[in-house]
Coordinates of N, CA and C and ligand atoms in Angstrom, one line a residue:
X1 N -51.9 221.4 73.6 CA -51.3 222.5 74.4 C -50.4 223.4 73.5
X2 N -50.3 224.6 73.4 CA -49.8 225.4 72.6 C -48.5 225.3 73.0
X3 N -47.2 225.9 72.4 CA -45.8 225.6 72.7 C -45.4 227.5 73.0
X4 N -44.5 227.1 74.1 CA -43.8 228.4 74.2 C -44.0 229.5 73.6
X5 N -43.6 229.5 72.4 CA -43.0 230.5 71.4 C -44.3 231.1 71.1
X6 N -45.3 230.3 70.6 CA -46.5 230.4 70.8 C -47.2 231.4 71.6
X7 N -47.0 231.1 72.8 CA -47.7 231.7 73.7 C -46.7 233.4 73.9
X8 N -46.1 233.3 73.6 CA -44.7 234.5 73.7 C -45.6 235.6 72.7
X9 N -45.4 235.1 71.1 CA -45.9 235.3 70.4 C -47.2 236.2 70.5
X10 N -48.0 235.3 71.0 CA -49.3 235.9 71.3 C -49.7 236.7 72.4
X11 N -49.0 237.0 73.4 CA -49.0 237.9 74.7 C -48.3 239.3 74.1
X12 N -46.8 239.3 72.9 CA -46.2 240.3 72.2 C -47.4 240.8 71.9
X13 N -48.5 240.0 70.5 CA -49.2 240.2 70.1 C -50.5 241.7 70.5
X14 N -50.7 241.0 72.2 CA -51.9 241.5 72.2 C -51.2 242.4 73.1
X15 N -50.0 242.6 73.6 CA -49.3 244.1 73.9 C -49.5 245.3 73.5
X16 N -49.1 244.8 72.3 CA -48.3 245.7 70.5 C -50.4 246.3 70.9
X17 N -51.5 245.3 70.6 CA -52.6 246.1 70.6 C -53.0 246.8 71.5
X18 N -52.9 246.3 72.6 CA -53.3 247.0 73.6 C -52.6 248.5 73.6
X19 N -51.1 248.9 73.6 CA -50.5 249.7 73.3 C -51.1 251.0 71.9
X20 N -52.0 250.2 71.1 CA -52.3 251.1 70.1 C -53.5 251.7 70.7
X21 N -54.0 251.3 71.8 CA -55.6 251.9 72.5 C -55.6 252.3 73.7
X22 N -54.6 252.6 74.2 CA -54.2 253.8 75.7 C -53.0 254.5 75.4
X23 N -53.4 255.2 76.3 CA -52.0 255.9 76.4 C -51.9 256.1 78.1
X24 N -52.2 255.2 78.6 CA -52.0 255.1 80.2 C -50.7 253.9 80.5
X25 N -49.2 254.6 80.5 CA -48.6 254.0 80.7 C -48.7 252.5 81.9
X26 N -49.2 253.0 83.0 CA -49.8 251.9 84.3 C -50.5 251.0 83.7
X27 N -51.6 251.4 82.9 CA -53.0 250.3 82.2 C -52.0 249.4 81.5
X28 N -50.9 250.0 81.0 CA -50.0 248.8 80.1 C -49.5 247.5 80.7
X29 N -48.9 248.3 81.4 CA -48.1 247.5 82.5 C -48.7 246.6 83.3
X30 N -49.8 246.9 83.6 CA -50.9 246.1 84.0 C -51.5 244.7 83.3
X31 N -51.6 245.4 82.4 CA -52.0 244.4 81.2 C -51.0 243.2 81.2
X32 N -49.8 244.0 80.7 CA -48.5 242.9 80.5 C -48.6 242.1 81.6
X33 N -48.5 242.2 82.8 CA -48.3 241.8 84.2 C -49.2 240.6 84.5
X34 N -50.5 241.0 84.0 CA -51.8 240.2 84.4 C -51.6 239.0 83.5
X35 N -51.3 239.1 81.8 CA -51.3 238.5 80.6 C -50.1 237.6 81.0
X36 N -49.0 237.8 81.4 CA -47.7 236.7 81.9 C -48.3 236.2 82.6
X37 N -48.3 236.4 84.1 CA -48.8 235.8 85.1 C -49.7 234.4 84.7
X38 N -50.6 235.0 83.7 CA -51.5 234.2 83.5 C -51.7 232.9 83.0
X39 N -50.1 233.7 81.8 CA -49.8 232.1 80.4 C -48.6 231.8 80.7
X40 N -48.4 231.9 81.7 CA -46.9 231.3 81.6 C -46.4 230.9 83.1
X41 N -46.8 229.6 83.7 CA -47.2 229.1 84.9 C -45.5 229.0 85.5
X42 N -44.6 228.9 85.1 CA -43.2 229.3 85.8 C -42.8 230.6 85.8
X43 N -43.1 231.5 85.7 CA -43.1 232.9 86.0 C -43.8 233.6 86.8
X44 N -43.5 232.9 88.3 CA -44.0 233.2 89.7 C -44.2 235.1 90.3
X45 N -43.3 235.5 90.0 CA -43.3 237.1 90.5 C -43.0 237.6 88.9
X46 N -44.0 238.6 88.8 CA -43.9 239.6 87.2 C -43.7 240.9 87.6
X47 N -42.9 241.6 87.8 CA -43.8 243.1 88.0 C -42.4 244.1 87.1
X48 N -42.5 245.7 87.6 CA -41.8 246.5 86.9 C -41.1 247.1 88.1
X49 N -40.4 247.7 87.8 CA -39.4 248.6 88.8 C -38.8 249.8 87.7
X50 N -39.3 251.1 88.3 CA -39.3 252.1 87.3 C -38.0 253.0 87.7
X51 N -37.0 253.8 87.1 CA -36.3 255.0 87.9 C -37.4 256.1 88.2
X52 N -37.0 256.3 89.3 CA -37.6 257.3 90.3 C -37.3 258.7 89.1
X53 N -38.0 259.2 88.8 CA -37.6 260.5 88.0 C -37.1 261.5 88.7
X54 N -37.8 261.5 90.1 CA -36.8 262.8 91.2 C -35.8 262.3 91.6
X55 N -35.3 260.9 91.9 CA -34.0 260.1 92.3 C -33.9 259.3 91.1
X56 N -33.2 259.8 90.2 CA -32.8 258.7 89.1 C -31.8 257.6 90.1
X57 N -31.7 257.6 90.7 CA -30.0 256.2 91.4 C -31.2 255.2 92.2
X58 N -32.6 255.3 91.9 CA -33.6 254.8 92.7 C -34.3 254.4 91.7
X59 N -34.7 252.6 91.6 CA -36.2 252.4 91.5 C -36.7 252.0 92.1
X60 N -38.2 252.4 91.5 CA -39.5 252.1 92.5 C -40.0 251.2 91.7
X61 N -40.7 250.4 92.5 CA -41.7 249.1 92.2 C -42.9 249.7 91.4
X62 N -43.4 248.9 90.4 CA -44.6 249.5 90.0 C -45.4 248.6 90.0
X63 N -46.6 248.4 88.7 CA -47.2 247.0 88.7 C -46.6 245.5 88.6
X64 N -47.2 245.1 89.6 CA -46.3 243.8 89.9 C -48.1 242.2 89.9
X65 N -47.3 241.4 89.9 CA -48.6 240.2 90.2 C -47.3 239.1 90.6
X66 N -47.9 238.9 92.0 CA -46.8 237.9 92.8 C -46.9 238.0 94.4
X67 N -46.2 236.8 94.8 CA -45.8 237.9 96.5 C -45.5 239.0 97.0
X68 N -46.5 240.3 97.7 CA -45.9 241.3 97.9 C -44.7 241.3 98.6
X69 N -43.7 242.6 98.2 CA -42.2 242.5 98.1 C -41.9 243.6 99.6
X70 N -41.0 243.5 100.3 CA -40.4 245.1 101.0 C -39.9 245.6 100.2
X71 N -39.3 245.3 99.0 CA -38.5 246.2 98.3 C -38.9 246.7 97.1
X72 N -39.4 247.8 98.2 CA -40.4 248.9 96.8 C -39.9 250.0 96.3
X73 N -38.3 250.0 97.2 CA -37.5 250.8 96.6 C -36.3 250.3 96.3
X74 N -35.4 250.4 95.4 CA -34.0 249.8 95.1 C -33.1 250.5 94.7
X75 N -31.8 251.0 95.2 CA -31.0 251.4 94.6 C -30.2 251.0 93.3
X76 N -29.8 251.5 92.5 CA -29.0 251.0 91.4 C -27.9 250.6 92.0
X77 N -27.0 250.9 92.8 CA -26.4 250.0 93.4 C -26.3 248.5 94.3
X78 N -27.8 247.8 94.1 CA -28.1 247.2 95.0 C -29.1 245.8 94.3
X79 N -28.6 244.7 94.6 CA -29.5 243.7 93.9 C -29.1 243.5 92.7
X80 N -30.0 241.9 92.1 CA -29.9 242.2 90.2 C -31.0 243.4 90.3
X81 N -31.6 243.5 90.2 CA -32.2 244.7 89.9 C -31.4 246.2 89.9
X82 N -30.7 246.7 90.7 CA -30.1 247.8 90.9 C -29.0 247.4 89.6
X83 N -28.5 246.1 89.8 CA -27.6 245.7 88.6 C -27.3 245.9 87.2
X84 N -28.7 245.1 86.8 CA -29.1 245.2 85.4 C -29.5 246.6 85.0
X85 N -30.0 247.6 85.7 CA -29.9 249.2 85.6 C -29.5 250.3 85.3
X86 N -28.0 249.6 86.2 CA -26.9 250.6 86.1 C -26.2 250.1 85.0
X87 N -26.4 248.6 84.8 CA -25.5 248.2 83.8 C -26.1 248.5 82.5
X88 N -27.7 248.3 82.4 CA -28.4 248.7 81.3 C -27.9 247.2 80.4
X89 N -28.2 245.9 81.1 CA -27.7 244.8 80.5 C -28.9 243.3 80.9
X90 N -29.6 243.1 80.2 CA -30.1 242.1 80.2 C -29.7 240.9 81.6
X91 N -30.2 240.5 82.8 CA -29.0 239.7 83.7 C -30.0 238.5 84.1
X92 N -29.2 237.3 83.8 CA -30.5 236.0 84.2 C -29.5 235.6 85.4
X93 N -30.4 234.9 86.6 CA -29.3 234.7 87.4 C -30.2 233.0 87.8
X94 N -29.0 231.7 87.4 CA -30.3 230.5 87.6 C -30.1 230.0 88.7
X95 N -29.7 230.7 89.8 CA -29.7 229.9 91.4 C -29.4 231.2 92.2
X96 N -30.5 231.6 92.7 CA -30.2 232.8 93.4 C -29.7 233.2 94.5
X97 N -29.3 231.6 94.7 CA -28.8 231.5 96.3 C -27.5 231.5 96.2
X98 N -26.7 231.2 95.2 CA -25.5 231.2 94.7 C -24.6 232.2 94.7
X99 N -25.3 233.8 94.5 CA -24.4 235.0 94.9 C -25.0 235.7 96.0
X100 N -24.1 236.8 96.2 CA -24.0 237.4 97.3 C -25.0 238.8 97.2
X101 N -25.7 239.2 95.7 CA -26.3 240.2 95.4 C -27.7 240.3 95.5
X102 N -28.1 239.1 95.3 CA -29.4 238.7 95.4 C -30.4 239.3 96.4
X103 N -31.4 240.0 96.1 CA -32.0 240.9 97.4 C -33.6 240.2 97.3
X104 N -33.5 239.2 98.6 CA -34.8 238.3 99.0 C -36.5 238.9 98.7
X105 N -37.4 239.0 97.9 CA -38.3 238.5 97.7 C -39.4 238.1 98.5
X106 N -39.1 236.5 98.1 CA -39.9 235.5 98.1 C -38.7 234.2 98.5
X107 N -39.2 233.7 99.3 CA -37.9 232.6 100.2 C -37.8 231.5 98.5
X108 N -39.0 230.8 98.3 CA -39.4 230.2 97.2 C -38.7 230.5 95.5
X109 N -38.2 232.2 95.6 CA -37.9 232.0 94.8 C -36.4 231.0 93.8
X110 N -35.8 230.7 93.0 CA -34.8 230.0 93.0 C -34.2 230.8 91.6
X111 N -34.9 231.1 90.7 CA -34.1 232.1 89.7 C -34.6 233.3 89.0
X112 N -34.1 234.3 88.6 CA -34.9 235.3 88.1 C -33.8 235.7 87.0
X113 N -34.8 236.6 85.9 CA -33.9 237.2 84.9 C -34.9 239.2 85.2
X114 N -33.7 240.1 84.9 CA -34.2 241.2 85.1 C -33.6 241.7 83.7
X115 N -34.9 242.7 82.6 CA -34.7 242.8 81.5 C -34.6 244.6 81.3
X116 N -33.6 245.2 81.3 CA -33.7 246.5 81.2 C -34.8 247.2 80.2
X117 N -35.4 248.7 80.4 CA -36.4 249.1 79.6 C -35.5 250.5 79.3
X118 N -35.5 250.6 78.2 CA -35.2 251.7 77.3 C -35.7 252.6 76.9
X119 N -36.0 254.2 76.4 CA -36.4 255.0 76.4 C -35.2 255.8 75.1
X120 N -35.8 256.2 74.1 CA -34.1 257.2 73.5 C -33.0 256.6 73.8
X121 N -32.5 255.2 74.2 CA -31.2 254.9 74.9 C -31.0 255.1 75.9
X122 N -32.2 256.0 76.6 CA -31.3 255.5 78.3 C -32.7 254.6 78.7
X123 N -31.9 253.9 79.6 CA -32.5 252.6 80.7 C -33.6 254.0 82.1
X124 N -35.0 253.7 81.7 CA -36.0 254.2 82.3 C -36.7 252.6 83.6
X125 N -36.3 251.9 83.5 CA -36.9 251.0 84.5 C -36.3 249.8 83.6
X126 N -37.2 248.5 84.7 CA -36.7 247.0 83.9 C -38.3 246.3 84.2
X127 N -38.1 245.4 83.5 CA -39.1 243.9 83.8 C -38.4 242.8 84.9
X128 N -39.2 242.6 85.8 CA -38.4 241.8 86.3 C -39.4 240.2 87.0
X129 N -38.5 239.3 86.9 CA -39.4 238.1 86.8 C -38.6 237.1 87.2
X130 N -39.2 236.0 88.8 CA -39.1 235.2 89.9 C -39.5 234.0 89.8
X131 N -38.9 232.9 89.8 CA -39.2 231.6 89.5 C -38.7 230.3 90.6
X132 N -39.8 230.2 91.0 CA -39.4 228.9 91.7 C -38.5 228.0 91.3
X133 N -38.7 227.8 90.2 CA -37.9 227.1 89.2 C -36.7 227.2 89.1
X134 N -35.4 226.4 89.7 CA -34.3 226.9 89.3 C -33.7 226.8 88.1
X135 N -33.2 227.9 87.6 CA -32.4 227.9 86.0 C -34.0 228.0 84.6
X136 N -34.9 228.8 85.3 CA -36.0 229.1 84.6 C -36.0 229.3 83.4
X137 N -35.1 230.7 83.3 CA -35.4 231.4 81.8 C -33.7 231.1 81.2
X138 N -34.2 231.0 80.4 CA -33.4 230.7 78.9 C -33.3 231.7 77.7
X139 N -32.6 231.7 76.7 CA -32.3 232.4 75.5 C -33.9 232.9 75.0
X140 N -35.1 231.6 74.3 CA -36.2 231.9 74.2 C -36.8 233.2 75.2
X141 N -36.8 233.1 76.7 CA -37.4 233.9 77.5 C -36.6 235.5 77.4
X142 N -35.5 235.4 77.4 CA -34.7 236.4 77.1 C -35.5 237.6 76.1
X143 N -35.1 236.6 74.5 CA -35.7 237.3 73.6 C -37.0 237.9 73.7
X144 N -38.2 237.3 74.6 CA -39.5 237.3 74.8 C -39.3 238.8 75.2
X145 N -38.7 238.9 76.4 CA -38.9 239.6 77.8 C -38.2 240.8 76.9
X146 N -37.3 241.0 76.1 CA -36.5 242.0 75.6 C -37.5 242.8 74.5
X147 N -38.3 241.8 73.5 CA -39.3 242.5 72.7 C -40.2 243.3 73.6
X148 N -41.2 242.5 75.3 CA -42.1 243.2 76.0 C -41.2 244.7 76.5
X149 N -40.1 244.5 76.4 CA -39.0 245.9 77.4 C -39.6 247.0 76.0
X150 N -39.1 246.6 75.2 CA -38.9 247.5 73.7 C -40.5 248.3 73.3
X151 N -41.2 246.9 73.9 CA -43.2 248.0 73.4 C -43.0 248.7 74.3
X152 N -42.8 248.4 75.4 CA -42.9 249.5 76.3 C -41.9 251.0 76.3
X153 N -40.9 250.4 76.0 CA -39.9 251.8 75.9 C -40.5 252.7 74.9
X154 N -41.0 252.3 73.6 CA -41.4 252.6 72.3 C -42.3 253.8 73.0
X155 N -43.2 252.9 73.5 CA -44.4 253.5 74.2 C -44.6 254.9 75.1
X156 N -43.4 254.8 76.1 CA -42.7 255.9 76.9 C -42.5 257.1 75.8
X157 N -41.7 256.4 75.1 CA -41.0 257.5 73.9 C -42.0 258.1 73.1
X158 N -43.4 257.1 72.8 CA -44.1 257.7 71.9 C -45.2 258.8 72.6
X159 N -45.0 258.7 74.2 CA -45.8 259.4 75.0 C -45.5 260.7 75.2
X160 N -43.7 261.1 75.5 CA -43.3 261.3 76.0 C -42.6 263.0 74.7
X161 N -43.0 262.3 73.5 CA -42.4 262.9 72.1 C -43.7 263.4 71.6
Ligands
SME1 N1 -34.7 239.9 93.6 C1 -34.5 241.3 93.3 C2 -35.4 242.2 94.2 C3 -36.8 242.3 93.7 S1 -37.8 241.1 94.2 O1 -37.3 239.9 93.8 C4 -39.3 241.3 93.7 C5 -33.1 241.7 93.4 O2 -32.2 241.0 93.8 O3 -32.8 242.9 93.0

């Protein structure tokens, strides 16, 4: 069986490609979404949450692979998700039942980390990802989830420029 880092490695990998042969920001995201989901069996809910371009203080849900959610809209004030947004800060949270910010999902879930996405320096959406598993992601997953934020932002920028 291949090891973590491994498998990290090789999902970056076939990102970084995929990214050199669209320019359909969704098809990416999709990609990324399908490809986690796929290799990495404690990473229960995958999806994106973008800022609203007409309501930047809003995101919206984009491609996701997991339990469908109610919350297809989120304030930046509201949730880790609204959190890590406004904060523009990486946020793992390993018992989700533990604070009071936590905005329900999936009953099942037990920890999630939300990874902001960058653009020129400002925070355009995040990665966000739900694990049964309580105290899931770690330093390894961090760095993982921060390189997939970065193709993507790159990506935005290189669209966008
Ligand atoms: N748990 C998130 C909401 C998104 S769903 O988990 C998919 C939050 O607290 O912001």
């Amino acid at each position: 069986m291949k090891g973590k880092a491994e498998v990290f490695q090789q999902i970056i990998n076939a990102v970084h490609d995929h990214a050199a042969r669209t320019s359909d920001l969704d098809a990416l995201q999709r990609f990324l979404v399908e490809l986690i989901a796929a290799k990495l069996p404690c990473y229960d809910w995958v999806g994106f949450y973008m800022i609203d371009p007409r309501d930047p203080g809003m995101l919206v849900l984009g491609p996701f692979r997991g339990a469908p959610t109610e919350h297809v809209r989120i304030p930046l004030t509201r949730g880790i998700c609204g959190a890590a947004a406004a904060q523009g800060i990486t946020l793992i949270v390993d018992d989700v039942r533990a604070g009071p910010r936590y905005l329900a999902c999936s009953l099942e879930t037990r920890s999630e980390i939300v990874v902001p996405i960058r653009t020129a320096g400002r925070v355009v959406g995040e990665i966000d990802i739900d694990s049964h598993t309580p105290a899931a992601f770690g330093g390894e997953d961090r760095a993982f989830l921060e390189a997939c934020s970065a193709l993507i932002g790159d990506f935005m920028a290189a669209r966008a420029g």
